[in-house]
mmCIF file of C-alpha atoms in Angstrom:
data_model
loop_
_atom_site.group_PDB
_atom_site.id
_atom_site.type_symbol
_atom_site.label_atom_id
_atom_site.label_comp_id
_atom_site.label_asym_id
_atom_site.label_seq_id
_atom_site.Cartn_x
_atom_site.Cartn_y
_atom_site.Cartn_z
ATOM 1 C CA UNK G 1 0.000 0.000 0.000
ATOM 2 C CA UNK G 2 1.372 3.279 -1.127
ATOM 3 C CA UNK G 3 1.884 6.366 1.359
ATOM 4 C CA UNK G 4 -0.938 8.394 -1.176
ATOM 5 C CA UNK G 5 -3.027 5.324 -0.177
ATOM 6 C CA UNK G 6 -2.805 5.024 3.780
ATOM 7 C CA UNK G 7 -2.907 9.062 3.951
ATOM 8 C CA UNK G 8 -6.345 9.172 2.110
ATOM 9 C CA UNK G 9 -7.538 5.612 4.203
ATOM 10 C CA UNK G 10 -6.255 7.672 7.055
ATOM 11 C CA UNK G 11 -8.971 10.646 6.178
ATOM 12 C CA UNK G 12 -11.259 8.460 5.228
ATOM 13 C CA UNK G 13 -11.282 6.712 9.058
ATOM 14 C CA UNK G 14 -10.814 10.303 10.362
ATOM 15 C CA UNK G 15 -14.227 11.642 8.821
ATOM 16 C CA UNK G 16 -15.842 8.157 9.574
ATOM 17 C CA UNK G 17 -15.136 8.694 13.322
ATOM 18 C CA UNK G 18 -16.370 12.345 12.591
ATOM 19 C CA UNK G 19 -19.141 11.375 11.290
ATOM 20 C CA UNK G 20 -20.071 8.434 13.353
ATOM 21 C CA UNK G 21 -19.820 10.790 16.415
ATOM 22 C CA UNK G 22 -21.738 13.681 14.477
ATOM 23 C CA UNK G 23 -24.759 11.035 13.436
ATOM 24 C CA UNK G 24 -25.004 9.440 16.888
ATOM 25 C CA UNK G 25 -24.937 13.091 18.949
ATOM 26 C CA UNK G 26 -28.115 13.812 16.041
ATOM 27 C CA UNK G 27 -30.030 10.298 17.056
ATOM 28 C CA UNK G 28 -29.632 11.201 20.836
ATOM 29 C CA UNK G 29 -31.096 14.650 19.781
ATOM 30 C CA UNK G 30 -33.996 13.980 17.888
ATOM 31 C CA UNK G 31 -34.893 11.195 19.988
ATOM 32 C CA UNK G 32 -34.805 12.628 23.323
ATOM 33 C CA UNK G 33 -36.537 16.055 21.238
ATOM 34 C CA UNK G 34 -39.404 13.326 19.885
ATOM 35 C CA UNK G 35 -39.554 11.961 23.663
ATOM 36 C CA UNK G 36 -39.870 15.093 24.961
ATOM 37 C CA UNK G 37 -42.774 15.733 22.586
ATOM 38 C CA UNK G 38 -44.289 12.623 24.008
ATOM 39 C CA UNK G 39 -43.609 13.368 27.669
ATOM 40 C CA UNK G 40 -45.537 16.921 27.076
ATOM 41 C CA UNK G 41 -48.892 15.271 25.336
ATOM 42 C CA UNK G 42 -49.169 12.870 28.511
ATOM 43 C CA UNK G 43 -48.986 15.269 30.942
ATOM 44 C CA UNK G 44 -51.451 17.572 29.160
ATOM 45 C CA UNK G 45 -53.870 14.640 28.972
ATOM 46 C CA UNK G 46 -53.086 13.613 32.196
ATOM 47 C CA UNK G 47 -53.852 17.116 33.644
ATOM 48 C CA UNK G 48 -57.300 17.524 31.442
ATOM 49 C CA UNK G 49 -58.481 14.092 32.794
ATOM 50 C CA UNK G 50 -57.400 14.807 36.285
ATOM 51 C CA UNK G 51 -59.412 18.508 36.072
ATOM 52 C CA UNK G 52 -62.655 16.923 35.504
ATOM 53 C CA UNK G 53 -64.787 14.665 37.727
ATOM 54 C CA UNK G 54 -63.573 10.798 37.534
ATOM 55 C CA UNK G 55 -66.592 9.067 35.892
ATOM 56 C CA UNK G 56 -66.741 5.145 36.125
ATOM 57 C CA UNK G 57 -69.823 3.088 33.927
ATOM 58 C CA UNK G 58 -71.010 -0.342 35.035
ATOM 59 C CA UNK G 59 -68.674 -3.281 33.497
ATOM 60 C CA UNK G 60 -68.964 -6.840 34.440
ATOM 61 C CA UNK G 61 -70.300 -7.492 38.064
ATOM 62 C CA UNK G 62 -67.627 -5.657 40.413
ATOM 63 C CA UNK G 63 -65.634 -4.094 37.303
ATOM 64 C CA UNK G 64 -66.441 -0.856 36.626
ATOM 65 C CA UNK G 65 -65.099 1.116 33.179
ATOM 66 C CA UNK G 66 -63.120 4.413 32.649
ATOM 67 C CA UNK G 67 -65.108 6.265 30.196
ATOM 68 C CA UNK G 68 -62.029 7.906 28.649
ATOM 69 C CA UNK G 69 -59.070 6.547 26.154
ATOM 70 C CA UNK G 70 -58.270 5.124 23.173
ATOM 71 C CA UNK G 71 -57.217 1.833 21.926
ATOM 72 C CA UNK G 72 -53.905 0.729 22.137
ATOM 73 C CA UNK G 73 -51.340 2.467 19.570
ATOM 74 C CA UNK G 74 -54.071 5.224 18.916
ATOM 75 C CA UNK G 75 -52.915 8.366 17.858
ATOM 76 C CA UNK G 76 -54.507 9.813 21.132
ATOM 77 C CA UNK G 77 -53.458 7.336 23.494
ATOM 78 C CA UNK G 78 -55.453 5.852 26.535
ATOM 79 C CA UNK G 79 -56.027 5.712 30.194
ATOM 80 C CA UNK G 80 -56.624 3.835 33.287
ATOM 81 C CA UNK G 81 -56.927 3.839 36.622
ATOM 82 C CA UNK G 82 -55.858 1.701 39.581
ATOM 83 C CA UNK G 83 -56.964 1.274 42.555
ATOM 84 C CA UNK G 84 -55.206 1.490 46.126
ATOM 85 C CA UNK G 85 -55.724 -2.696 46.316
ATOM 86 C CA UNK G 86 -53.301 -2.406 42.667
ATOM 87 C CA UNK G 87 -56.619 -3.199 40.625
ATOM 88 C CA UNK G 88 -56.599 -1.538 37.326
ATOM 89 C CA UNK G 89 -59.843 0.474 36.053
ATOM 90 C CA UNK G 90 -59.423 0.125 32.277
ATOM 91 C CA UNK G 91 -62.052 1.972 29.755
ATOM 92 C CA UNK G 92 -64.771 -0.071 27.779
ATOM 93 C CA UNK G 93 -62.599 -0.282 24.201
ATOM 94 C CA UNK G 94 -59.264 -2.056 26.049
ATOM 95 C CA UNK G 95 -58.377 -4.998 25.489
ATOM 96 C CA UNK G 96 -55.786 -5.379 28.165
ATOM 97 C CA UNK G 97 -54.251 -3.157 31.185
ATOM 98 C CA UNK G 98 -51.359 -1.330 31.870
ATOM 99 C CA UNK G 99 -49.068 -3.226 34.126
ATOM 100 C CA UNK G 100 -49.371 -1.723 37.593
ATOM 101 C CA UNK G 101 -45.795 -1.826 39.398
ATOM 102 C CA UNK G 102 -44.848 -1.040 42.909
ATOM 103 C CA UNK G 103 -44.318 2.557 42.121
ATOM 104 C CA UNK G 104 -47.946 2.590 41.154
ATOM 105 C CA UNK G 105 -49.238 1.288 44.084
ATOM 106 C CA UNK G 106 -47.751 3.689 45.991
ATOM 107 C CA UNK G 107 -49.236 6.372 43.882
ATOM 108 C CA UNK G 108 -52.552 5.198 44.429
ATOM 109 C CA UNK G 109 -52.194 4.824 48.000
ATOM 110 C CA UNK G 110 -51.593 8.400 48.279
ATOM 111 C CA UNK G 111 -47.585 7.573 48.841
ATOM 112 C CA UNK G 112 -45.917 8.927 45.835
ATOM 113 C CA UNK G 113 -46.101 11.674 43.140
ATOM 114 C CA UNK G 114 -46.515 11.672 39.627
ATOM 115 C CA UNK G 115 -44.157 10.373 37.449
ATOM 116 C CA UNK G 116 -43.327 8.967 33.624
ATOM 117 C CA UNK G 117 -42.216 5.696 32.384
ATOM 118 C CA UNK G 118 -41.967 3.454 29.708
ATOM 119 C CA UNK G 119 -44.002 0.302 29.258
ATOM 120 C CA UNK G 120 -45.201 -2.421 27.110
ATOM 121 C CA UNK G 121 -48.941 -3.022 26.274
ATOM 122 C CA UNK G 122 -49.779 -5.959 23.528
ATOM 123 C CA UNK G 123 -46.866 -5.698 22.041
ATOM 124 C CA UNK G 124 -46.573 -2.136 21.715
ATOM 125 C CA UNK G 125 -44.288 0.562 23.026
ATOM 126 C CA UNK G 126 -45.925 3.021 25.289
ATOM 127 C CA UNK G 127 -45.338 6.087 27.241
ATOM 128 C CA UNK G 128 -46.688 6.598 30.566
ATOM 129 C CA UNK G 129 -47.684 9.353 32.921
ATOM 130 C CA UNK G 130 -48.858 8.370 36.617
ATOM 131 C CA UNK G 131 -50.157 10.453 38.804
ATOM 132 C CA UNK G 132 -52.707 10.484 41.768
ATOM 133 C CA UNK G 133 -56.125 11.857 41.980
ATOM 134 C CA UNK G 134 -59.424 11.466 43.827
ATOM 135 C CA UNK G 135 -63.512 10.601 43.052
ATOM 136 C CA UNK G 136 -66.196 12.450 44.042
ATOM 137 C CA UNK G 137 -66.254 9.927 47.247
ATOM 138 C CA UNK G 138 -62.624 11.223 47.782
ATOM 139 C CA UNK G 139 -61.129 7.621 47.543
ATOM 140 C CA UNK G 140 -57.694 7.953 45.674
ATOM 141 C CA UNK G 141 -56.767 6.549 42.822
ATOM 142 C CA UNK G 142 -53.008 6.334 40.469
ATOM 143 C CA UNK G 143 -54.584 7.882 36.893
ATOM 144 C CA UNK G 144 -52.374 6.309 34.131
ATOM 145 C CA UNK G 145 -51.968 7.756 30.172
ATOM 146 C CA UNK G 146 -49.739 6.220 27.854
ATOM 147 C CA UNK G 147 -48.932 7.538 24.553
ATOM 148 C CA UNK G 148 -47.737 4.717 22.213
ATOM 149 C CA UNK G 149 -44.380 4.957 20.911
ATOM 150 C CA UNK G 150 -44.724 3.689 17.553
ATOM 151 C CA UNK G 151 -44.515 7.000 15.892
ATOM 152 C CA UNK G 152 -41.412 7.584 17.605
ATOM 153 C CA UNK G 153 -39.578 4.420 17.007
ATOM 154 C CA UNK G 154 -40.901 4.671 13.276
ATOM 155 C CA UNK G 155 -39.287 8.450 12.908
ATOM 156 C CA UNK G 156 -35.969 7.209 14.405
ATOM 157 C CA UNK G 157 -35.710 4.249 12.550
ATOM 158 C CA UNK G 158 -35.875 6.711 9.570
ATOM 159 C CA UNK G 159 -33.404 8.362 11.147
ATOM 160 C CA UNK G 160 -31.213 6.295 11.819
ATOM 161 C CA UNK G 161 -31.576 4.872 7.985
ATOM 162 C CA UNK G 162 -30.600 8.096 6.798
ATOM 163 C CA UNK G 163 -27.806 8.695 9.306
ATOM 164 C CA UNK G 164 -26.163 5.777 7.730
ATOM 165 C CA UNK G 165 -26.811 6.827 4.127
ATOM 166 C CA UNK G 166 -25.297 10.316 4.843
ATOM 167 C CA UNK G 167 -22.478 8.748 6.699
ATOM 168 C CA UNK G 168 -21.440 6.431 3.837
ATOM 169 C CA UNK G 169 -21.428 8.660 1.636
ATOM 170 C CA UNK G 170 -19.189 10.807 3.634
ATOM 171 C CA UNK G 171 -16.718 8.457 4.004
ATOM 172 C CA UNK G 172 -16.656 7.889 0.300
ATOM 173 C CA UNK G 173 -16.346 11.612 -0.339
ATOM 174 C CA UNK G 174 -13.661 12.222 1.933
ATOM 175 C CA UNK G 175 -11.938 9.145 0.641
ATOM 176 C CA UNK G 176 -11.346 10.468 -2.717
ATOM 177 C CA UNK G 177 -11.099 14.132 -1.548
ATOM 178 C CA UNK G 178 -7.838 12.529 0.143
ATOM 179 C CA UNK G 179 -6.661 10.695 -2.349
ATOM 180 C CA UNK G 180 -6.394 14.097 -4.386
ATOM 181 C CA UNK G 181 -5.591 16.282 -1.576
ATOM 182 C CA UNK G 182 -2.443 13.852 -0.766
ATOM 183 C CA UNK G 183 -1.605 13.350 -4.458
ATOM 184 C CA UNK G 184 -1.080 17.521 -3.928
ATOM 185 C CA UNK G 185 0.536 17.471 -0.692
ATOM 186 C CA UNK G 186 2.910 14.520 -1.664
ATOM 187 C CA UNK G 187 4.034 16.310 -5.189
ATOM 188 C CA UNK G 188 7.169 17.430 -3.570
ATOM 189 C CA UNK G 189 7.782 13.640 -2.050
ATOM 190 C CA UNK G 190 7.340 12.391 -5.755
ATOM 191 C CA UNK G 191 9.558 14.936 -7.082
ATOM 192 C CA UNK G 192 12.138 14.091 -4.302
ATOM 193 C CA UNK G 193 11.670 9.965 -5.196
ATOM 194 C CA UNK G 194 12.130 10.554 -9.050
ATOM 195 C CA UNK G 195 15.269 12.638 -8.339
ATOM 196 C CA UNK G 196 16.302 10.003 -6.016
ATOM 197 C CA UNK G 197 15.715 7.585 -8.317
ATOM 198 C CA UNK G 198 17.596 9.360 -11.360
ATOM 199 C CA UNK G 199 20.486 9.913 -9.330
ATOM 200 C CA UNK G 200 21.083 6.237 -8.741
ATOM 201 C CA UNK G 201 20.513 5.608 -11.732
ATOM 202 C CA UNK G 202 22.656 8.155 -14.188
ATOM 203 C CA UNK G 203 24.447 9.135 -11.258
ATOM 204 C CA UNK G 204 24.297 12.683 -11.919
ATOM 205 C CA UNK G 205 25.393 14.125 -8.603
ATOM 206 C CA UNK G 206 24.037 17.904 -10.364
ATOM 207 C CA UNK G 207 20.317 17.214 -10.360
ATOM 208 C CA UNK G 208 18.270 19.359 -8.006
ATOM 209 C CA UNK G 209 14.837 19.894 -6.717
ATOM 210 C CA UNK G 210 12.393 22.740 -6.828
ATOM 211 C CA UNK G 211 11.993 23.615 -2.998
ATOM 212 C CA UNK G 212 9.555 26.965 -2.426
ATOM 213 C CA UNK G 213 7.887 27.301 0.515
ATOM 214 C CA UNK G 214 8.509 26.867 4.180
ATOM 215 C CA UNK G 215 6.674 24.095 5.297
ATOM 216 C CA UNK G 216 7.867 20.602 6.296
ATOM 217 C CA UNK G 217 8.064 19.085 2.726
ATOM 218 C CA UNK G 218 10.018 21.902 1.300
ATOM 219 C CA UNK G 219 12.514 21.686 4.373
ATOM 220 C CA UNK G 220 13.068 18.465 3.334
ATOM 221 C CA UNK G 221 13.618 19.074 -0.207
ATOM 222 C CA UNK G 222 16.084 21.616 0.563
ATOM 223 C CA UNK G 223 18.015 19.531 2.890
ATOM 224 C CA UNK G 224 18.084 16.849 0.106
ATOM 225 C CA UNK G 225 20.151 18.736 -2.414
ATOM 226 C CA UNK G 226 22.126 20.106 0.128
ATOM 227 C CA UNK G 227 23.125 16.411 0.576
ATOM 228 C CA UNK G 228 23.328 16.511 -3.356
ATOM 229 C CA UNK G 229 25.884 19.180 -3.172
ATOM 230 C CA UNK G 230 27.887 17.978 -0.520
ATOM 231 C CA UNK G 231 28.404 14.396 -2.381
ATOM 232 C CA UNK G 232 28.698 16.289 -5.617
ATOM 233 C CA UNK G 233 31.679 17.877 -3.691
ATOM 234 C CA UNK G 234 32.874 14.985 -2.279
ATOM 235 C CA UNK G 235 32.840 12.866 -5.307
ATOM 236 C CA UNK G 236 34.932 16.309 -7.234
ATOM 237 C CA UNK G 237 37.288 16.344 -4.503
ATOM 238 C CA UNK G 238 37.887 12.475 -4.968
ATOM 239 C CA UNK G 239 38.417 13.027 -8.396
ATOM 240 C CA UNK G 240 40.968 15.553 -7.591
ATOM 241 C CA UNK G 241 42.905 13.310 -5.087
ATOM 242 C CA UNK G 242 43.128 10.386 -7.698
ATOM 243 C CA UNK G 243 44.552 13.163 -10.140
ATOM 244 C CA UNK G 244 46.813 14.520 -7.614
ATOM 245 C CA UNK G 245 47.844 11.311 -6.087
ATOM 246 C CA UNK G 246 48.661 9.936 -9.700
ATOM 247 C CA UNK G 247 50.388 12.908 -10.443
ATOM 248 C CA UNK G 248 52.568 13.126 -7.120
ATOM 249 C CA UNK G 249 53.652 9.362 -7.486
ATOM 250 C CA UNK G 250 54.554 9.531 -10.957
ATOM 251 C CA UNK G 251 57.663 11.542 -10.552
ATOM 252 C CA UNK G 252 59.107 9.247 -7.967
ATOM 253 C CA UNK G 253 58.230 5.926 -9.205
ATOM 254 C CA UNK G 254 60.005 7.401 -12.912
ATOM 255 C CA UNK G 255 63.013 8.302 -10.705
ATOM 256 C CA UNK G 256 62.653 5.362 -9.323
ATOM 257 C CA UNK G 257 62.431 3.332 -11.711
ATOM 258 C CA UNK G 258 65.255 4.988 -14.036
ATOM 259 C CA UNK G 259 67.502 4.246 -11.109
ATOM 260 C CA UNK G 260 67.237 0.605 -10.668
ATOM 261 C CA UNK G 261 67.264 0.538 -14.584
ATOM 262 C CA UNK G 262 71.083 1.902 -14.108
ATOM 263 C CA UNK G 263 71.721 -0.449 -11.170
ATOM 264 C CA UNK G 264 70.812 -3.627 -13.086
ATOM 265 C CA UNK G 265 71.897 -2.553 -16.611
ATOM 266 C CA UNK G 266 75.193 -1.278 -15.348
ATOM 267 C CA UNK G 267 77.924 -3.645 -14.322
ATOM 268 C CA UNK G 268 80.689 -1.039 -14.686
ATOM 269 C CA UNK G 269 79.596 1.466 -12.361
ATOM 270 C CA UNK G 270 82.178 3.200 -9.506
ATOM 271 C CA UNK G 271 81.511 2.159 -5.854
ATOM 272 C CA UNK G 272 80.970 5.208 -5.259
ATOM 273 C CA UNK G 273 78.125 5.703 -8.090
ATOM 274 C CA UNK G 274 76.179 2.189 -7.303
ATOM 275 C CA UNK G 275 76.386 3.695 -3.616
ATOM 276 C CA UNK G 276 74.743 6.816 -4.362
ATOM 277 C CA UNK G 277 71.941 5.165 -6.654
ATOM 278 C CA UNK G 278 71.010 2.827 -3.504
ATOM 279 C CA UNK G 279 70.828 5.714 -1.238
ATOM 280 C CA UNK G 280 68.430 7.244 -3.910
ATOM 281 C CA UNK G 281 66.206 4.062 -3.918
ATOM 282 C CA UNK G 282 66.206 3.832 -0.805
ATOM 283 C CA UNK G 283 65.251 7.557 0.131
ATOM 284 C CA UNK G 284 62.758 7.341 -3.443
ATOM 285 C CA UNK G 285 61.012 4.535 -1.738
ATOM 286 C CA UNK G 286 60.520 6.022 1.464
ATOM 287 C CA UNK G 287 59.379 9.134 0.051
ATOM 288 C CA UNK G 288 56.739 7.413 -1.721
ATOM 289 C CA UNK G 289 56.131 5.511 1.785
ATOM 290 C CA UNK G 290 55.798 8.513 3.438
ATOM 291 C CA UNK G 291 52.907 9.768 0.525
ATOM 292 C CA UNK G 292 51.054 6.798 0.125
ATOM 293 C CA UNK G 293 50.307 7.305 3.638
ATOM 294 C CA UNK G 294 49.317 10.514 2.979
ATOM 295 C CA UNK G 295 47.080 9.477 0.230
ATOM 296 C CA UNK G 296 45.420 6.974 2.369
ATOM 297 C CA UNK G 297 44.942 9.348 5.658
ATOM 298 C CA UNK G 298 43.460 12.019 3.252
ATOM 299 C CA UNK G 299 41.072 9.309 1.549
ATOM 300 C CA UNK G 300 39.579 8.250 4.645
ATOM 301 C CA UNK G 301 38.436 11.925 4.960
ATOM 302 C CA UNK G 302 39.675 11.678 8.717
ATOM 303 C CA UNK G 303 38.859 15.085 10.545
ATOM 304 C CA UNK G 304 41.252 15.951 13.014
ATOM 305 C CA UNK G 305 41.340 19.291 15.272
ATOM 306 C CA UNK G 306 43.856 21.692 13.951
ATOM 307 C CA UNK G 307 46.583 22.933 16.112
ATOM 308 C CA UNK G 308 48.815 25.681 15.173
ATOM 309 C CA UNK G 309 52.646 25.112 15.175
ATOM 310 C CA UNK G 310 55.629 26.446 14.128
ATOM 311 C CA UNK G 311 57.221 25.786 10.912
ATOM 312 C CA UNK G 312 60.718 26.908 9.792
ATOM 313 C CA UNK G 313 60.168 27.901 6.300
ATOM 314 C CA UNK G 314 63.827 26.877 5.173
ATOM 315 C CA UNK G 315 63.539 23.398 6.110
ATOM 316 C CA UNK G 316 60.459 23.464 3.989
ATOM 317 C CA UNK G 317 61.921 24.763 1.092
ATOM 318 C CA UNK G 318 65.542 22.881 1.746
ATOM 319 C CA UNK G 319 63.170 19.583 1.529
ATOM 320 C CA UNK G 320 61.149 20.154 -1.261
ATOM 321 C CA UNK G 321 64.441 20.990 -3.145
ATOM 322 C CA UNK G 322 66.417 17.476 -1.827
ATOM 323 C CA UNK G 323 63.269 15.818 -3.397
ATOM 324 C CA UNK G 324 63.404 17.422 -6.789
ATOM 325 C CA UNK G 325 67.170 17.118 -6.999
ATOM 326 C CA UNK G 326 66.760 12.744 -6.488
ATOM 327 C CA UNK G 327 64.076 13.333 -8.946
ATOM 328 C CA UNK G 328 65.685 15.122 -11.385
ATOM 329 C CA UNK G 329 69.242 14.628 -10.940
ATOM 330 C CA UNK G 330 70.218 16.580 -14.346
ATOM 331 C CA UNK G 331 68.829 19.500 -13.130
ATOM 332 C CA UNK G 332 71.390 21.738 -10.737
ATOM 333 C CA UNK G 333 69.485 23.692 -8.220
ATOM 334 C CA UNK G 334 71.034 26.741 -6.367
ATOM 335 C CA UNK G 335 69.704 27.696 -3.127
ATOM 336 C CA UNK G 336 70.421 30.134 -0.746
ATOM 337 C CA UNK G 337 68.620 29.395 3.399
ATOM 338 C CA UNK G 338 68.352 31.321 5.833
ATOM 339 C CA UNK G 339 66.654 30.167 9.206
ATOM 340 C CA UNK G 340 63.340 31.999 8.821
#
């Protein structure tokens, strides 16, 4: 998986969470907003039943009827009450009662206020408001109206449906808004993997990349051919030392050379000469002992701290001289040193 890739799946998880977060903190909202709505109709029609007188009709021997309600999951909901023995007064169209809990009971013993709550009735979600009131007798009674919850769950299903539709296509937005936003934001990246990739392969140390800007990437494009210049310098000045070192050991391995030449080729020569011609050799070769070592400190790039010290400039001179003169013995050299 490219970088391009994981930067734009990396967006695309970021504005899932986003979204995910933003869609459930609108479900919480419009539910507890179509709730509320809910909550508000029972207590109204909890509060107009309650402000009338509490009428009961004749039911089946000992069960009298509320004469107010709906059917369960009417638009309108329905009502009940319940006695302070927990026996529920239901109205003539129910088919079944509300169940009557502890809480209830309290509330129609005269023990506990109103209060809401959620219940289930055939099947169906309902909403339910509880609170105490009194007949014309004065016994007390817990008056109970629920407000089915079907609309409600319907709505948020809808919702919810649409929550996930919008989310989706979120995430697939934002997924290939990132895969074009990084293919922008990586352009310098690219640029710096082509060069890269052209240096190794032509390796042309001269190349460089557009940096402009300030920001991270163009830091980092700077600081590349910076790196480019400094091996482009490195690889000139190793150039130079082959040239130079070639150069500095030609002289003495000629010389050198030319002087065993006369030591082998010669069977004539003077004591004296043969003498002279080993001393040569042997100073030639440690000359060239002394700069191969040379060559090889200043190839390993070594940095050392520098120290200032004296240095007799006639010595200097009187040994550069002594070196030219074994390497060019048919030259004359006259010199004139003074301690300086």
């Amino acid at each position: 998986m490219s970088f391009r890739t994981r930067l734009a799946l990396v967006a695309a998880v970021a504005v899932a969470l986003a979204v995910v977060a933003a869609s459930a903190v609108v479900y919480v909202v419009v539910r507890n907003e179509l709730r509320a709505q809910v909550d508000r109709s029972v207590r109204t029609q909890a509060r107009e039943i309650a402000s009338g007188p509490i009428h009961l009709e004749p039911g089946a021997p000992g069960r009298p009827l509320l004469d107010v309600g709906r059917p369960v999951g009417g638009d309108n909901g329905f009502a009940q009450l319940v006695t302070a023995l927990g026996r529920p007064i239901i109205t003539r169209e129910e088919r079944g009662a509300l169940p009557v809990t502890h809480h209830v009971l309290r509330v129609a013993q005269g023990h506990s206020g109103p209060f809401l709550s959620d219940a289930m009735v055939s099947r169906h979600a309902v909403r339910v408001m509880t609170i105490p009131v009194q007949d014309s007798a004065g016994h007390t009674y817990a008056l109970q109206v629920a407000q089915p919850l079907s609309g409600v769950n319907h709505t948020l299903h809808r919702v919810s449906i649409y929550l996930v539709l919008i989310a989706f296509g979120g995430i697939l937005v934002a997924a290939a808004l990132g895969l074009v936003v990084s293919r922008a934001a990586l352009a310098p990246v690219r640029r710096l993997t082509e060069t890269t990739e052209n240096v190794t392969e032509t390796g042309d140390l001269s190349q460089r990349i557009d940096a402009t800007g300030h920001d991270e990437l163009s830091r980092l494009a700077t600081s590349f051919n910076t790196m480019l210049g400094a091996l482009e310098e490195a690889s000139r000045a190793q150039r130079q030392l082959v040239a130079d070192a070639s150069h500095e050991l030609r002289t003495p391995l000629t010389s050198l050379r030319t002087n065993i030449e006369v030591l082998a080729g010669e069977r004539t020569l003077a004591p004296e000469d043969r003498e002279r011609l080993l001393n040569d050799v042997v100073e030639q070769l440690g000359e060239m002992t002394s700069l191969i070592a040379e060559l090889i400190e200043l190839a390993r790039a070594e940095q050392h701290p520098e120290k200032p010290e004296d240095v007799r400039l006639d010595l200097l001179a009187r040994t550069a001289v002594e070196r030219a003169r074994r390497n060019r013995p048919n030259v004359t050299f006259t010199t004139d040193f003074e301690e300086s």
